[in-house]
mmCIF file of C-alpha atoms in Angstrom:
data_model
loop_
_atom_site.group_PDB
_atom_site.id
_atom_site.type_symbol
_atom_site.label_atom_id
_atom_site.label_comp_id
_atom_site.label_asym_id
_atom_site.label_seq_id
_atom_site.Cartn_x
_atom_site.Cartn_y
_atom_site.Cartn_z
ATOM 1 C CA MET A 1 235.659 74.862 68.751
ATOM 2 C CA GLY A 2 236.571 73.857 65.277
ATOM 3 C CA ASP A 3 237.078 70.413 63.875
ATOM 4 C CA ASP A 4 240.836 70.952 63.919
ATOM 5 C CA GLU A 5 240.816 71.717 67.642
ATOM 6 C CA LEU A 6 238.659 68.670 68.399
ATOM 7 C CA SER A 7 240.884 66.356 66.392
ATOM 8 C CA GLU A 8 243.964 67.777 68.125
ATOM 9 C CA ILE A 9 242.384 67.196 71.556
ATOM 10 C CA ARG A 10 241.447 63.660 70.536
ATOM 11 C CA LYS A 11 244.994 62.964 69.336
ATOM 12 C CA ARG A 12 246.477 64.236 72.586
ATOM 13 C CA ARG A 13 244.012 62.224 74.654
ATOM 14 C CA MET A 14 244.716 59.089 72.607
ATOM 15 C CA ALA A 15 248.474 59.580 73.052
ATOM 16 C CA GLN A 16 247.949 60.048 76.778
ATOM 17 C CA LEU A 17 245.883 56.852 77.034
ATOM 18 C CA GLN A 18 248.498 54.916 75.073
ATOM 19 C CA GLN A 19 251.223 56.234 77.378
ATOM 20 C CA GLN A 20 249.240 55.122 80.437
ATOM 21 C CA ALA A 21 248.674 51.676 78.926
ATOM 22 C CA GLY A 22 252.400 51.378 78.209
ATOM 23 C CA ASP A 23 253.241 52.402 81.784
ATOM 24 C CA GLN A 24 250.807 49.837 83.173
ATOM 25 C CA GLN A 25 252.307 47.122 80.989
ATOM 26 C CA ALA A 26 255.811 48.045 82.152
ATOM 27 C CA MET A 27 254.702 47.883 85.784
ATOM 28 C CA GLN A 28 253.055 44.514 85.188
ATOM 29 C CA ASP A 29 256.222 43.180 83.533
ATOM 30 C CA GLU A 30 258.332 44.400 86.457
ATOM 31 C CA LEU A 31 255.995 42.725 88.974
ATOM 32 C CA GLU A 32 256.157 39.449 87.062
ATOM 33 C CA ARG A 33 259.960 39.649 86.934
ATOM 34 C CA GLN A 34 260.121 40.241 90.676
ATOM 35 C CA GLN A 35 257.785 37.302 91.314
ATOM 36 C CA ARG A 36 259.926 35.004 89.157
ATOM 37 C CA LEU A 37 263.058 36.130 90.965
ATOM 38 C CA LYS A 38 261.428 35.599 94.357
ATOM 39 C CA SER A 39 260.265 32.105 93.422
ATOM 40 C CA GLN A 40 263.756 31.212 92.157
ATOM 41 C CA VAL A 41 265.277 32.381 95.441
ATOM 42 C CA GLN A 42 262.735 30.315 97.385
ATOM 43 C CA MET A 43 263.570 27.220 95.324
ATOM 44 C CA VAL A 44 267.289 27.661 95.985
ATOM 45 C CA LEU A 45 266.636 28.151 99.701
ATOM 46 C CA MET A 46 264.554 24.979 99.820
ATOM 47 C CA GLN A 47 267.466 23.087 98.298
ATOM 48 C CA ILE A 48 270.184 24.448 100.579
ATOM 49 C CA LEU A 49 268.412 24.830 103.947
ATOM 50 C CA GLU A 50 267.209 22.108 106.250
ATOM 51 C CA PRO A 51 263.579 22.512 107.391
ATOM 52 C CA ASP A 52 264.400 23.914 110.832
ATOM 53 C CA ALA A 53 266.818 26.468 109.348
ATOM 54 C CA ARG A 54 264.225 27.475 106.766
ATOM 55 C CA GLU A 55 261.669 27.915 109.550
ATOM 56 C CA ARG A 56 264.092 30.134 111.491
ATOM 57 C CA LEU A 57 264.694 32.277 108.416
ATOM 58 C CA ASN A 58 260.945 32.630 107.848
ATOM 59 C CA THR A 59 260.503 33.752 111.450
ATOM 60 C CA ILE A 60 263.234 36.337 111.011
ATOM 61 C CA ARG A 61 261.545 37.522 107.826
ATOM 62 C CA LEU A 62 258.424 38.349 109.844
ATOM 63 C CA THR A 63 260.294 40.601 112.264
ATOM 64 C CA LYS A 64 263.164 41.950 110.134
ATOM 65 C CA PRO A 65 262.338 41.619 106.426
ATOM 66 C CA ASP A 66 265.361 43.640 105.251
ATOM 67 C CA PHE A 67 267.797 41.589 107.309
ATOM 68 C CA ALA A 68 266.192 38.336 106.131
ATOM 69 C CA GLY A 69 266.524 39.513 102.529
ATOM 70 C CA ALA A 70 270.228 40.194 103.039
ATOM 71 C CA VAL A 71 270.712 36.743 104.583
ATOM 72 C CA GLU A 72 268.840 35.126 101.687
ATOM 73 C CA GLN A 73 271.060 36.921 99.189
ATOM 74 C CA GLN A 74 274.162 35.707 101.011
ATOM 75 C CA LEU A 75 272.881 32.127 101.035
ATOM 76 C CA VAL A 76 271.994 32.218 97.340
ATOM 77 C CA MET A 77 275.432 33.628 96.487
ATOM 78 C CA LEU A 78 277.085 30.862 98.509
ATOM 79 C CA ALA A 79 275.006 28.245 96.703
ATOM 80 C CA GLN A 80 275.664 29.697 93.252
ATOM 81 C CA SER A 81 279.405 29.930 93.866
ATOM 82 C CA GLY A 82 279.478 26.254 94.839
ATOM 83 C CA ARG A 83 280.862 26.870 98.318
ATOM 84 C CA LEU A 84 278.160 24.784 100.008
ATOM 85 C CA GLN A 85 278.942 21.111 100.315
ATOM 86 C CA GLN A 86 275.779 20.128 102.202
ATOM 87 C CA LYS A 87 272.516 21.573 103.435
ATOM 88 C CA ILE A 88 272.767 24.317 106.026
ATOM 89 C CA THR A 89 271.614 23.257 109.483
ATOM 90 C CA ASP A 90 269.911 25.433 112.056
ATOM 91 C CA ALA A 91 273.156 25.777 114.034
ATOM 92 C CA GLN A 92 275.065 26.872 110.924
ATOM 93 C CA LEU A 93 272.340 29.392 110.098
ATOM 94 C CA LYS A 94 272.514 30.777 113.654
ATOM 95 C CA GLU A 95 276.250 31.304 113.248
ATOM 96 C CA LEU A 96 275.746 33.002 109.887
ATOM 97 C CA LEU A 97 273.076 35.245 111.409
ATOM 98 C CA ARG A 98 275.412 36.130 114.258
ATOM 99 C CA GLN A 99 278.100 37.141 111.761
ATOM 100 C CA LEU A 100 275.755 39.201 109.610
ATOM 101 C CA ALA A 101 273.852 40.879 112.458
ATOM 102 C CA PRO A 102 274.672 44.537 112.911
ATOM 103 C CA ALA A 103 276.621 45.369 116.042
ATOM 104 C CA LYS A 104 274.373 46.259 118.940
ATOM 105 C CA ARG A 105 274.990 49.427 120.845
ATOM 106 C CA ASP A 106 275.195 49.261 124.598
ATOM 107 C CA TYR A 107 273.873 52.231 126.438
ATOM 108 C CA SER A 108 274.738 52.940 130.017
ATOM 109 C CA ILE A 109 273.053 55.644 131.986
ATOM 110 C CA THR A 110 274.702 56.955 135.100
ATOM 111 C CA ARG A 111 272.731 59.109 137.462
ATOM 112 C CA LYS A 112 274.378 61.567 139.762
#
């Protein structure tokens, strides 16, 4: 191998390492952005939900994280649009959950 080949390999390796460092930085920035967004949502939820409603939502998050995320988004949108006059009680949250819950399918099996 000549000096030219070695320098070319070094340049390519350096470019590759710089690309990886840039990708890692971008991933780190995205994680930080997601954490900030999550903390902002939690702060809004603390302001608009009473403790028992917040506890119910946390319990739902354990079993159905996607559904809980959708409910949180709805609550944050309601708060940001100014449509909430007071804190949401547990009963109000139950009603909201009932409205947002996907329709359940009933299966009936008949044996002959």
